[in-house]
Coordinates of C-alpha atoms in Angstrom, one line a residue:
X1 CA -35.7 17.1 -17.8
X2 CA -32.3 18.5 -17.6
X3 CA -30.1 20.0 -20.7
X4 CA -32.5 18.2 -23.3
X5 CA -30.0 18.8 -26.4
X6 CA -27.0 16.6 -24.3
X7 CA -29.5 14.0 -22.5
X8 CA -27.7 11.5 -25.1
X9 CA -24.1 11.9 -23.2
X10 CA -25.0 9.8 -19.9
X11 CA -26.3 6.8 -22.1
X12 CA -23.3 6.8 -24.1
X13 CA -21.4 6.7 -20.5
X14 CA -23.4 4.1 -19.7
X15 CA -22.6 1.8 -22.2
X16 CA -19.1 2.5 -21.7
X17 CA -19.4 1.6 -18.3
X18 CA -21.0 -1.7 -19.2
X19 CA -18.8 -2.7 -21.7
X20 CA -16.1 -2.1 -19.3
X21 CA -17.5 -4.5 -16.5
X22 CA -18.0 -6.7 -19.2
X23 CA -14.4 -7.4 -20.0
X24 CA -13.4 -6.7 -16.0
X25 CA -11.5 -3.5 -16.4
X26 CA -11.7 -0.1 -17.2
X27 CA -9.0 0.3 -19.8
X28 CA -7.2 3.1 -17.9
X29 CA -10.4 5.5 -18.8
X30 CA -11.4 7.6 -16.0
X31 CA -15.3 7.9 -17.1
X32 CA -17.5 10.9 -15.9
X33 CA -19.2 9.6 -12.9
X34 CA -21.0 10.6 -9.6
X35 CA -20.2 8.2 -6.5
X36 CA -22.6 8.6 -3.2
X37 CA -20.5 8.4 -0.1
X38 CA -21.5 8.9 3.7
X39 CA -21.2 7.4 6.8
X40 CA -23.4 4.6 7.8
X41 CA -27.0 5.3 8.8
X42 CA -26.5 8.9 7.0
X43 CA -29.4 8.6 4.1
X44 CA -27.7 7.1 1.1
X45 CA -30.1 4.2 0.4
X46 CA -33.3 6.9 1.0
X47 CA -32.0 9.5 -1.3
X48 CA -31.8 6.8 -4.2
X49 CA -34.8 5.2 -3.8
X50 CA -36.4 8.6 -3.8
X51 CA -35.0 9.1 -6.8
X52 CA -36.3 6.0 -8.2
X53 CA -39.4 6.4 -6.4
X54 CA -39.4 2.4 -5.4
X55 CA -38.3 0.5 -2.3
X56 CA -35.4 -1.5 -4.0
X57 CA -32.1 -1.4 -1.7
X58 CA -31.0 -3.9 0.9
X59 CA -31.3 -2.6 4.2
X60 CA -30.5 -3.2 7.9
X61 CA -28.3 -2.9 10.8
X62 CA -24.3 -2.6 10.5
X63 CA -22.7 -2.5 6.5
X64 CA -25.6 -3.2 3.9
X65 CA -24.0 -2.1 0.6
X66 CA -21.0 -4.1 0.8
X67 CA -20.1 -4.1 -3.1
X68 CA -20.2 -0.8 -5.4
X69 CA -23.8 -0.3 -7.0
X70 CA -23.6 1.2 -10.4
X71 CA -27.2 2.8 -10.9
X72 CA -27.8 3.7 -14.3
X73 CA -31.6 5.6 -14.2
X74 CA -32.9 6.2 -18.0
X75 CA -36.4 7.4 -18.3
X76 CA -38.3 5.7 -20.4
X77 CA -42.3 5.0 -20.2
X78 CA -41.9 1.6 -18.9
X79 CA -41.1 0.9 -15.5
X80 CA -38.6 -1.9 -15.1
X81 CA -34.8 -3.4 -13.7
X82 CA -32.0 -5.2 -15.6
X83 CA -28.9 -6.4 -14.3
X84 CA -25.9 -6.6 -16.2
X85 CA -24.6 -10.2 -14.7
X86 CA -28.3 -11.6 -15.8
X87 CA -29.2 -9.0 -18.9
X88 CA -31.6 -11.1 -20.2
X89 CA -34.1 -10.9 -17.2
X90 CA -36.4 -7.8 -16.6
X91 CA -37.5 -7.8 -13.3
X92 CA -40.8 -5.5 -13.0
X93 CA -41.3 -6.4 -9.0
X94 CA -38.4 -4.2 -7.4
X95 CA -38.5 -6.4 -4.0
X96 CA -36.8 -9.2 -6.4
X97 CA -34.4 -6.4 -7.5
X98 CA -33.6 -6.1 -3.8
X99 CA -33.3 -9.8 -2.7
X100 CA -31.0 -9.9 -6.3
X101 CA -28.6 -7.3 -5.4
X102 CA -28.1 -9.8 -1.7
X103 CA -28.0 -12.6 -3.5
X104 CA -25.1 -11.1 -5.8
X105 CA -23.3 -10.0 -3.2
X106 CA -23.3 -12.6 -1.4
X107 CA -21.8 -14.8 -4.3
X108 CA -18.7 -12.3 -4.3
X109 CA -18.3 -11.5 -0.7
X110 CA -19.7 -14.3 1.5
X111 CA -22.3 -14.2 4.2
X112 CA -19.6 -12.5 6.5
X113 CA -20.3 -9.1 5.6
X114 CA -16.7 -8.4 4.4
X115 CA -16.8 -6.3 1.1
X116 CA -15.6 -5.6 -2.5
X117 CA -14.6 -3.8 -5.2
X118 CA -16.1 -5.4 -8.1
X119 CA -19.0 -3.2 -9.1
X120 CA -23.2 -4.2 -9.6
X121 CA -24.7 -3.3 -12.1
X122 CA -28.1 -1.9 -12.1
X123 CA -30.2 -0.1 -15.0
X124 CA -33.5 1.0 -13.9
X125 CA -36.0 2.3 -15.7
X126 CA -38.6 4.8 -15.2
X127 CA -41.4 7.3 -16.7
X128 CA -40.3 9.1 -12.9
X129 CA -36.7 9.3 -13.4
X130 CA -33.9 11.8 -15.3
X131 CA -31.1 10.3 -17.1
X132 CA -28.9 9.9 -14.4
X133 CA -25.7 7.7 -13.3
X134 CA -24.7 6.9 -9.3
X135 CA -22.0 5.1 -8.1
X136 CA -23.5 3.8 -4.8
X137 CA -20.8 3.2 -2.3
X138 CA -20.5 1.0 1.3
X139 CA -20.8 3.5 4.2
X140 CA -18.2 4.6 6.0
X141 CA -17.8 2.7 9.6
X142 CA -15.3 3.0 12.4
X143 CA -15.5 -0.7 14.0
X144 CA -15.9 -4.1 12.8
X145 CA -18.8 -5.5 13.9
X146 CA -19.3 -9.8 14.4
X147 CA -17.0 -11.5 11.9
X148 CA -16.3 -8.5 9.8
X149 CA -12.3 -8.4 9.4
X150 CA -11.3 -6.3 11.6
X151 CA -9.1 -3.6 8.8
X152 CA -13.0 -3.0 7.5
X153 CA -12.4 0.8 7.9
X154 CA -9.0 0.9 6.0
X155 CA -10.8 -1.6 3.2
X156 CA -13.4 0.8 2.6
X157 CA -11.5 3.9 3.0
X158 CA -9.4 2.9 0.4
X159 CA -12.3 1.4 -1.8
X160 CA -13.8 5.1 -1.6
X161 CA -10.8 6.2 -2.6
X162 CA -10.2 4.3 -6.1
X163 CA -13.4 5.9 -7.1
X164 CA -13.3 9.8 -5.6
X165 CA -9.4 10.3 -6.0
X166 CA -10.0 10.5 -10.0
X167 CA -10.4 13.8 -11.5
X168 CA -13.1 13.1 -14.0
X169 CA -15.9 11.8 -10.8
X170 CA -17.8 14.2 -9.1
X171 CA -18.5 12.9 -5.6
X172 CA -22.1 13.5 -3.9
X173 CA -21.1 13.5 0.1
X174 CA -24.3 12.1 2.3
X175 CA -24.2 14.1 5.8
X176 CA -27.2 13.6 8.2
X177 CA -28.2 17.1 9.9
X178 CA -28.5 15.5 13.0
X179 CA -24.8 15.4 13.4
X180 CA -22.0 18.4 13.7
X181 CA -20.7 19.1 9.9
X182 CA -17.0 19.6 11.5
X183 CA -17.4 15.5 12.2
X184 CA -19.0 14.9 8.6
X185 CA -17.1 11.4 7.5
X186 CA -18.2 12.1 3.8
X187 CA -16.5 16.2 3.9
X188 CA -13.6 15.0 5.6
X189 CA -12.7 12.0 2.8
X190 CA -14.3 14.7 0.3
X191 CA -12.0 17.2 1.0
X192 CA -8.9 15.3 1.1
X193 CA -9.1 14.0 -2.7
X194 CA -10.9 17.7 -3.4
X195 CA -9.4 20.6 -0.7
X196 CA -10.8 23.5 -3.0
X197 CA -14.4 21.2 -3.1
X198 CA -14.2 21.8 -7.2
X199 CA -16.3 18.8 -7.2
X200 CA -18.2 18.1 -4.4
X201 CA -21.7 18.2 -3.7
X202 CA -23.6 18.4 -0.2
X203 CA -26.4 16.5 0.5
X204 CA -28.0 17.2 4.1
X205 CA -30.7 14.3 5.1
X206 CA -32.4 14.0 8.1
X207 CA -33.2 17.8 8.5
X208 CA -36.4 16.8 10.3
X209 CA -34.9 15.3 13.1
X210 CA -32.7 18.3 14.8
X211 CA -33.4 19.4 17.9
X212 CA -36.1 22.1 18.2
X213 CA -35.1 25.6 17.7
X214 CA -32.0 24.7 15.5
X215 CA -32.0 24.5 11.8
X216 CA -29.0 24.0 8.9
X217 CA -29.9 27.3 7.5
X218 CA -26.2 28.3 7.7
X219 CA -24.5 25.0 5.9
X220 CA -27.6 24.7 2.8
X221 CA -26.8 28.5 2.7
X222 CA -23.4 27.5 1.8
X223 CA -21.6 29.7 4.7
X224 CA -20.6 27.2 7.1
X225 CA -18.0 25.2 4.8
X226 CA -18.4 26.5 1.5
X227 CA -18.4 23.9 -1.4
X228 CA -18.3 25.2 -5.1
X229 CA -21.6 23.2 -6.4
X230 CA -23.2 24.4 -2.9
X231 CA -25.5 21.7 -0.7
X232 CA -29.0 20.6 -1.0
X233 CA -31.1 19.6 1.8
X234 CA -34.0 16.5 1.7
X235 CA -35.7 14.6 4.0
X236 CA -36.2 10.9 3.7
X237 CA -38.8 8.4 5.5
X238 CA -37.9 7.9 8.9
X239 CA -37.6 4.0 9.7
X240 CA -41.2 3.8 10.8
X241 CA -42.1 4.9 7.4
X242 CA -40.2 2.6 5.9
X243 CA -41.5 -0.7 7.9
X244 CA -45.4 0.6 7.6
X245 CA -44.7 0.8 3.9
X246 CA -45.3 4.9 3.4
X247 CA -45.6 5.2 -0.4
X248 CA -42.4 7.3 -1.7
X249 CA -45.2 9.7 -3.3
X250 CA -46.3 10.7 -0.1
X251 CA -43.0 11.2 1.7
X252 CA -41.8 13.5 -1.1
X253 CA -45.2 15.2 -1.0
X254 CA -44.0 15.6 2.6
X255 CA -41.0 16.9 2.1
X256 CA -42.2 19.5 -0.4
X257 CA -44.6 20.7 2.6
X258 CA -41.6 20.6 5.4
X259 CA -39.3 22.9 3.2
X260 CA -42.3 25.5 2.3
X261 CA -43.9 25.6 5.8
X262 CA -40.0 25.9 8.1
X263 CA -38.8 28.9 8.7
X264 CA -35.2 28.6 8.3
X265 CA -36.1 27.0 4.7
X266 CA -38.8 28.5 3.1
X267 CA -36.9 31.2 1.2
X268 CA -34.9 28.5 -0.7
X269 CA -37.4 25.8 -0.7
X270 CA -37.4 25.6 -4.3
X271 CA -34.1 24.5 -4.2
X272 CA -34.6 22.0 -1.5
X273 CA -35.8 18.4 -2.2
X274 CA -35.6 15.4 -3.8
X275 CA -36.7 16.9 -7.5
X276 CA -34.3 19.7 -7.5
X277 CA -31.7 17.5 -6.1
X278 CA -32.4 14.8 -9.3
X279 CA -32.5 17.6 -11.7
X280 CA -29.2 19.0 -10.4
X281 CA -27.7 16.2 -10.2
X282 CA -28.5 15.3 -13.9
X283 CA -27.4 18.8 -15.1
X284 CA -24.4 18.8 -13.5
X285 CA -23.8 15.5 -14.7
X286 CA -24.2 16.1 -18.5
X287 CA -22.3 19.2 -17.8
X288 CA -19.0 17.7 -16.5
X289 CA -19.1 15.0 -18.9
X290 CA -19.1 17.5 -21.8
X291 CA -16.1 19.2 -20.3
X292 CA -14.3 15.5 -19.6
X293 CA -15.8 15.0 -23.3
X294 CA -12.8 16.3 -25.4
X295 CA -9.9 14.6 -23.0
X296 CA -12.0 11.4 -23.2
X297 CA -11.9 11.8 -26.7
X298 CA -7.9 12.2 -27.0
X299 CA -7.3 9.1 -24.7
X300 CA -9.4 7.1 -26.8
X301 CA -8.1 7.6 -30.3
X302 CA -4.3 7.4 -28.4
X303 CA -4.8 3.5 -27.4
X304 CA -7.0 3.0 -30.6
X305 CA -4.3 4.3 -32.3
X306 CA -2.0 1.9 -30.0
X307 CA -4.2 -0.8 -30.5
X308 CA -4.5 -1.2 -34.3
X309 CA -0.1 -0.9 -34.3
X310 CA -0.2 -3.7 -32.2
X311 CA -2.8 -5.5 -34.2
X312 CA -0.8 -4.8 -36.9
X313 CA 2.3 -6.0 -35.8
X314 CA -0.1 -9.6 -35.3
X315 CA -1.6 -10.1 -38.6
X316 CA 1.4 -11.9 -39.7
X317 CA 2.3 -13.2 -36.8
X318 CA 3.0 -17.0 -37.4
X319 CA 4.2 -19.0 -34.1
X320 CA 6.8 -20.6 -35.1
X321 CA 9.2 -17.5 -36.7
X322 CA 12.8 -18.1 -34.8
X323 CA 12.9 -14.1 -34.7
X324 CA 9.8 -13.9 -32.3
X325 CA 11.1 -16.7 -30.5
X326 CA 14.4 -15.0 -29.7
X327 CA 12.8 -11.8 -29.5
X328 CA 10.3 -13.3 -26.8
X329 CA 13.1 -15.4 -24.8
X330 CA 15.5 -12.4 -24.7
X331 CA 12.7 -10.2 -23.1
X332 CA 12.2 -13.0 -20.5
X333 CA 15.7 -13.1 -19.7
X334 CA 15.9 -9.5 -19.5
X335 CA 13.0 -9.1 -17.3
X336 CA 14.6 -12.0 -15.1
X337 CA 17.3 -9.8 -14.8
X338 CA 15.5 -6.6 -14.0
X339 CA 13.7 -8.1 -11.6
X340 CA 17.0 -10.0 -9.8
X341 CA 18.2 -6.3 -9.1
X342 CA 15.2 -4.8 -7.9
X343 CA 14.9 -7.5 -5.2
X344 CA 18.6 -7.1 -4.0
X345 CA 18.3 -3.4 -4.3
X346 CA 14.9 -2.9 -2.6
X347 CA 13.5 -0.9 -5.8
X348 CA 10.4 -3.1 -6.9
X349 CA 7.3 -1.4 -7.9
X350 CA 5.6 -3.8 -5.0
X351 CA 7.2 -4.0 -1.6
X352 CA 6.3 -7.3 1.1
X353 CA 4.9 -6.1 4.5
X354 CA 5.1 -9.6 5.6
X355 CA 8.7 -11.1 6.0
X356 CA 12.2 -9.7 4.4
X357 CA 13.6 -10.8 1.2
X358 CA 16.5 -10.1 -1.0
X359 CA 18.5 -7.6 -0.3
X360 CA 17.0 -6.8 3.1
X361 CA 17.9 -10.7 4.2
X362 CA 21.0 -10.2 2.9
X363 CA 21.6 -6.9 5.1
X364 CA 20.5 -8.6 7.9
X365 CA 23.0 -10.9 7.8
X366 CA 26.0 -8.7 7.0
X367 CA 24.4 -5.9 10.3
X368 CA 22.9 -8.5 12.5
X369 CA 24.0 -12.3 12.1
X370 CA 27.6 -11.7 11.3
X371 CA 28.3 -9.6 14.7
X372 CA 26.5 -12.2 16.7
X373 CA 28.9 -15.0 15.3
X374 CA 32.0 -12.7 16.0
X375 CA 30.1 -12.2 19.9
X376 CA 29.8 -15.9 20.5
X377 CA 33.7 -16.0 19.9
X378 CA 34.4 -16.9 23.7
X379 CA 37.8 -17.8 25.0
X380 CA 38.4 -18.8 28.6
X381 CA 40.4 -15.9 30.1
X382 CA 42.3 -18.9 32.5
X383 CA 43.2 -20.5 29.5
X384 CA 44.5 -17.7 27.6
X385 CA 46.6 -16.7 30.5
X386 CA 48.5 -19.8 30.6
X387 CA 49.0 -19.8 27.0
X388 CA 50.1 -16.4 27.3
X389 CA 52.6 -17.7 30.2
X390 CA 53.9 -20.4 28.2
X391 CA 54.7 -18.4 25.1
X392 CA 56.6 -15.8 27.2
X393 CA 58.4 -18.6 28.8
X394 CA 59.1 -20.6 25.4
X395 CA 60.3 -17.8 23.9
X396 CA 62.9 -16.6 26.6
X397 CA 63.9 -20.2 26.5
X398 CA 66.9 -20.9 29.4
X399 CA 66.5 -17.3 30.2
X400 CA 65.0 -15.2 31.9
X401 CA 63.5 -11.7 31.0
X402 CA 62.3 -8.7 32.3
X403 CA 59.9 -7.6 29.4
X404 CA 56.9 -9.1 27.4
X405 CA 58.4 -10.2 23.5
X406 CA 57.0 -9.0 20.7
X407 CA 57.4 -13.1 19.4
X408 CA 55.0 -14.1 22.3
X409 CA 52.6 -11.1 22.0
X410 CA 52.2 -12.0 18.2
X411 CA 51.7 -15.6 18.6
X412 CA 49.0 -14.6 20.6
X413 CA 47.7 -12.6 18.9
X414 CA 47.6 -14.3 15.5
X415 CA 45.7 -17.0 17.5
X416 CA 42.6 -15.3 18.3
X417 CA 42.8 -13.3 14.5
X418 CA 42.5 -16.8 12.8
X419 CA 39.2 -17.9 14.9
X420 CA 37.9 -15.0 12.4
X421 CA 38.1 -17.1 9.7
X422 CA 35.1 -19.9 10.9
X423 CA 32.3 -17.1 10.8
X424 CA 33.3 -15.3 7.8
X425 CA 33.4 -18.3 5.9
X426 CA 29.8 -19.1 7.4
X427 CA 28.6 -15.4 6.4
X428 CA 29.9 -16.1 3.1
X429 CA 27.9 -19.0 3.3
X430 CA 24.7 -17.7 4.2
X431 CA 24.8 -15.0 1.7
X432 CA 24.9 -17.7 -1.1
X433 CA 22.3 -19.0 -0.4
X434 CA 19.8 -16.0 -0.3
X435 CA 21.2 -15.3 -3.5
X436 CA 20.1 -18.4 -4.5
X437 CA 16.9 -18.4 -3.1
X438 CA 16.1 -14.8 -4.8
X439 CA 16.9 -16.5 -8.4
X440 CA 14.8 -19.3 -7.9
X441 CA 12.2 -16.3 -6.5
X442 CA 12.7 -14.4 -9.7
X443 CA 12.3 -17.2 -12.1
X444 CA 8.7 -18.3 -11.3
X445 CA 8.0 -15.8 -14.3
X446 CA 9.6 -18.6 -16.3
X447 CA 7.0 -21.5 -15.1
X448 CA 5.4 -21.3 -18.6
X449 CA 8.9 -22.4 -19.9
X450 CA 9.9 -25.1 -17.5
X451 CA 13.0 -25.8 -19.6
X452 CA 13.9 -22.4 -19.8
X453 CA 14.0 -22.1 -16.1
X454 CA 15.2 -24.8 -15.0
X455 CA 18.4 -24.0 -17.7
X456 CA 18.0 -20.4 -16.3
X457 CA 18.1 -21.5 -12.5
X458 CA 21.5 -23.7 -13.2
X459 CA 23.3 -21.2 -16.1
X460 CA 22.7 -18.0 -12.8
X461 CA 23.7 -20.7 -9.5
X462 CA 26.8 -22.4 -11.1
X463 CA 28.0 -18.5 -12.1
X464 CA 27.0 -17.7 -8.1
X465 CA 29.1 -20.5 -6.8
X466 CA 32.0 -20.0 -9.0
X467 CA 31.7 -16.1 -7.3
X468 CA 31.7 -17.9 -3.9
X469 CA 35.1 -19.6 -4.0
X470 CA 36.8 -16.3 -5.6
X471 CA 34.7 -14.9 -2.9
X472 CA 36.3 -16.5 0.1
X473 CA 39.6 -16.5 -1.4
X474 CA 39.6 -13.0 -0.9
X475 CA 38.5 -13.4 2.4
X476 CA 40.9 -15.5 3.8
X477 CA 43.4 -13.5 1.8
X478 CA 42.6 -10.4 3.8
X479 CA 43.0 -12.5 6.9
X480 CA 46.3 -13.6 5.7
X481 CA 47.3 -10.0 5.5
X482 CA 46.1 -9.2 9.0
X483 CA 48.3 -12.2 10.2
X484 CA 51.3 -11.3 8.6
X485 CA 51.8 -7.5 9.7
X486 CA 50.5 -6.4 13.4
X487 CA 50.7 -2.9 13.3
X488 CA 51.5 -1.9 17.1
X489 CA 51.4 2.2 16.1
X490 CA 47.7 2.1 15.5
X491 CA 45.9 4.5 17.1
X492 CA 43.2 1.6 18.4
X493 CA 46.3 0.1 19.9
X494 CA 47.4 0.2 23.3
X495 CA 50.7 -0.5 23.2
X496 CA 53.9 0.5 24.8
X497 CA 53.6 3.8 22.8
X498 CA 50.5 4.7 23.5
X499 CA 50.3 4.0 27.0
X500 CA 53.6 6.0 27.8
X501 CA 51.9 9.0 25.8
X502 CA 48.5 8.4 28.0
X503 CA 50.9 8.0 31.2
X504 CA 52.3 11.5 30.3
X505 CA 49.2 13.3 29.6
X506 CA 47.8 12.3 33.1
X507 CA 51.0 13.3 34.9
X508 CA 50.9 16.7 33.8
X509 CA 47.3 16.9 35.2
X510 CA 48.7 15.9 38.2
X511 CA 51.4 17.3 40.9
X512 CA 54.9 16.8 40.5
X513 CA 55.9 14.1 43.2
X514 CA 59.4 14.4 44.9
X515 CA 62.3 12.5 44.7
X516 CA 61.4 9.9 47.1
X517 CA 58.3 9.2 45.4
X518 CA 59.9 8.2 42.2
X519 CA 62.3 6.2 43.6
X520 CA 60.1 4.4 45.3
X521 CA 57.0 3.9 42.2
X522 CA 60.0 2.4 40.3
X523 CA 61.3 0.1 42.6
X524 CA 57.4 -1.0 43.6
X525 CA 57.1 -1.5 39.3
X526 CA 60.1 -3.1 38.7
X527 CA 59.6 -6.1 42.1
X528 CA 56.4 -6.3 40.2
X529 CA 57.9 -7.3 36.7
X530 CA 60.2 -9.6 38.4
X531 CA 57.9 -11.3 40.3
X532 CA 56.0 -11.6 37.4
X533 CA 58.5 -13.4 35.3
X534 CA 59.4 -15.5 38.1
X535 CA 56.0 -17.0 38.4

């Protein structure tokens, strides 16, 4: 029967378990536990009913255990079920157990096979059963199958993963024999939560079904991949077993006779089977919880501790004290605040995978939709020729000249710098109003005060427009500047300067040319320029 003088410990988990579904969470107590997982097909639902020694668990083709079971076995002389969502009931026929865990299911997932996290519970008692406590858990599967949605692997990867990633559960991984170990979906999730296997357990099923002349003598012997709490082999009812009704008595009767009469098992076939695996299971299950017992302990007493301040704090409490009031309305603000900043600077504890928002919009317009305003900037290079034409020619006035004027040049100039001022000004634009979009995205905190937001919403927009104004005063300031100095000795400029300096530094690459040749590259430059001014 286990360690007798600590057989009290797992119904003392239980009922902390229960109370815990009760209220619908777990108050941040990570409770000793054991969860079952495996790959689909690999033996879970076998090795529990064994255990029972009853046919109770849904079963058929694709995902059958599509919400977490919470078993709970307590022997006791009586043979009977009780579910925690209908206490009241005891249900003595286990095929109405079975038909109750589909039908619960079914209320919380639908008929569509998807699953969930919210736990059943079960209590099952039995003169054939050790205290004992699994966490049944959907089998692993690789594709969705009919209208499953098709992320079904990631859904229950990570639903394995909120149960096996705490410290304080021991996790018992399935693996049929029939498959390579190296492949093993349960070691492989097992041993990324546990690498040093501290607190995984090996179950090997289906031992009966390898191909003749190979056995799993190496992996139960614990040489293959070594686990700390070592493996245990069983062997379950095959499928015809299961439809012609083969009494569990019989099979495990069976299995005792397999283990004693192979081989490759004989040596250790008393710590083979069903029985042994029970009886381990419920010692190393009292054991781990009286290790987790002291830590349990300390958490407890911390948030009872926490608990009765805050309790405390409420016994006189009257609702209509002005101090709360502020007290409450200046936590909301504050909060409003936090959370206004977060959103601009990308820091929020929960970050959208659907669209952008915030700050990211925000960026996008200053990286993406700004520069495609300044692109659309055309100008019609005809058009700017003539008006470069005409403002050398207005400026030179009854004369004539032989060079460009600065006067024209910066008339120019200062043309195309002003078209920057239309998409600025619309940037500016665009940037208010994702700033006002985030506030009214931050206040829905605030829809239990209506008032408050509202006055909220207005006291943070009229501050953002007032911003806007001094906002694009600034920028048409800097504009201003632009227009009023042109610095030609820029290094981005190619001016006179410049192109002189680039003139010299490719005539030194190149050969000095004679006489001639000079004389007659100036006269061919300056018929140019006159032509030029003529036209």
């Amino acid at each position: 029967m286990g360690n007798r003088g600590m057989e009290d410990l797992i119904p003392l988990i239980n009922k902390l378990q229960d109370a815990f579904s009760t209220i619908g969470q777990s108050c941040n107590l990570d409770l000793p536990q054991i969860a079952v997982v495996g790959g689909q097909s690999a033996g879970k639902s076998s090795v529990l009913e064994n255990f029972v020694g009853r046919d109770f668990l849904p079963r058929g083709n694709g995902i059958v255990t599509r919400r977490p079971l919470i078993l709970q076995l307590v022997n006791n002389t009586a043979e009977y079920a009780e579910f925690l969502h209908c206490k009241s009931k005891k249900f003595v026929d286990f095929d109405e157990v079975r038909s109750e865990i589909e039908a619960e299911t079914e209320r919380i997932t639908g008929a569509n096979k998807g699953i969930s996290p919210i736990p059943i519970n079960l209590r099952v008692y039995s003169p054939n059963v050790l205290n004992l406590t699994l966490i049944d858990l959907p089998g692993m599967t690789k594709v969705a199958v009919g209208d499953q949605p098709v992320d079904i692997e990631h859904q229950i990867r990570d639903m394995l993963l909120q149960f096996i990633t705490k410290e304080s559960c021991l996790i018992l991984a399935v693996t049929p024999a029939n498959t390579d170990l190296a492949n093993s979906d349960a070691l492989k999730i097992a041993k990324e939560v546990d690498p040093q296997g501290l607190r995984t357990i090996g179950v090997i099923t289906k031992l009966d079904l390898m191909d003749e002349g190979t056995d799993a003598k190496d992996i139960l012997e614990n040489k293959l991949l070594p686990l700390r709490r070592g493996y245990i082999g069983v062997v379950n009812r095959s499928q015809k077993d299961i439809d012609g009704k083969k009494d569990i008595r019989a099979a495990l009767a069976a299995e005792r006779k397999f283990f004693l009469s192979h081989p490759g098992y004989r040596h250790i076939a008393e710590r083979m089977g069903t029985p042994h695996l029970q009886k381990t299971l419920n010692q190393q299950l009292t054991n781990h919880i009286r290790d987790t017992l002291p830590g349990l302990r300390s958490k407890l007493q911390s948030q009872l501790l926490s608990l009765e301040k805050e309790v405390e704090e409420y016994k006189n409490f009257r609702p209509d004290d002005p101090t709360r009031k502020t007290k409450a309305l200046l936590q909301m603000v504050q909060q409003f605040g936090v959370d206004f900043e977060k959103c601009i600077e990308g820091s929020g504890d929960q970050v959208d995978t659907n669209e952008l928002s915030g700050g990211a919009k925000i960026n996008r317009l200053f990286h993406e939709r700004f520069p495609f305003e300044l692109v659309k900037i055309v100008f019609d290079e005809k058009e700017l020729r003539r008006e470069i034409s005409h403002a050398i020619k207005n400026v030179h006035g009854v004369r004539t000249g032989l060079f460009t004027p600065d006067l024209a040049f910066e008339v120019i100039v200062k043309k195309q710098i002003v078209k920057l001022k239309t998409p600025c000004l619309k940037c500016i634009d665009l940037v208010i109003q994702e700033l006002i979009n985030t506030v009214r995205q931050c206040t829905n905190k605030l829809n239990s005060y209506p008032r408050l937001r509202e006055e909220t919403e207005r006291i943070v927009t009229t501050h953002v427009r007032e911003r806007e104004g001094k906002t694009k005063d600034q920028v048409l300031l800097l504009i201003d500047i632009e227009l009023s100095y042109i610095n030609t000795n820029h290094e981005d400029f190619i001016g006179f300067a410049n192109a002189q300096q680039r003139n010299t530094a490719a005539n030194k690459k190149r050969p000095i040319p004679n006489q001639g040749e000079i004389l007659v590259s100036t006269r061919n430059i300056l018929t140019a320029l006159c032509r030029g001014q003529q036209g």
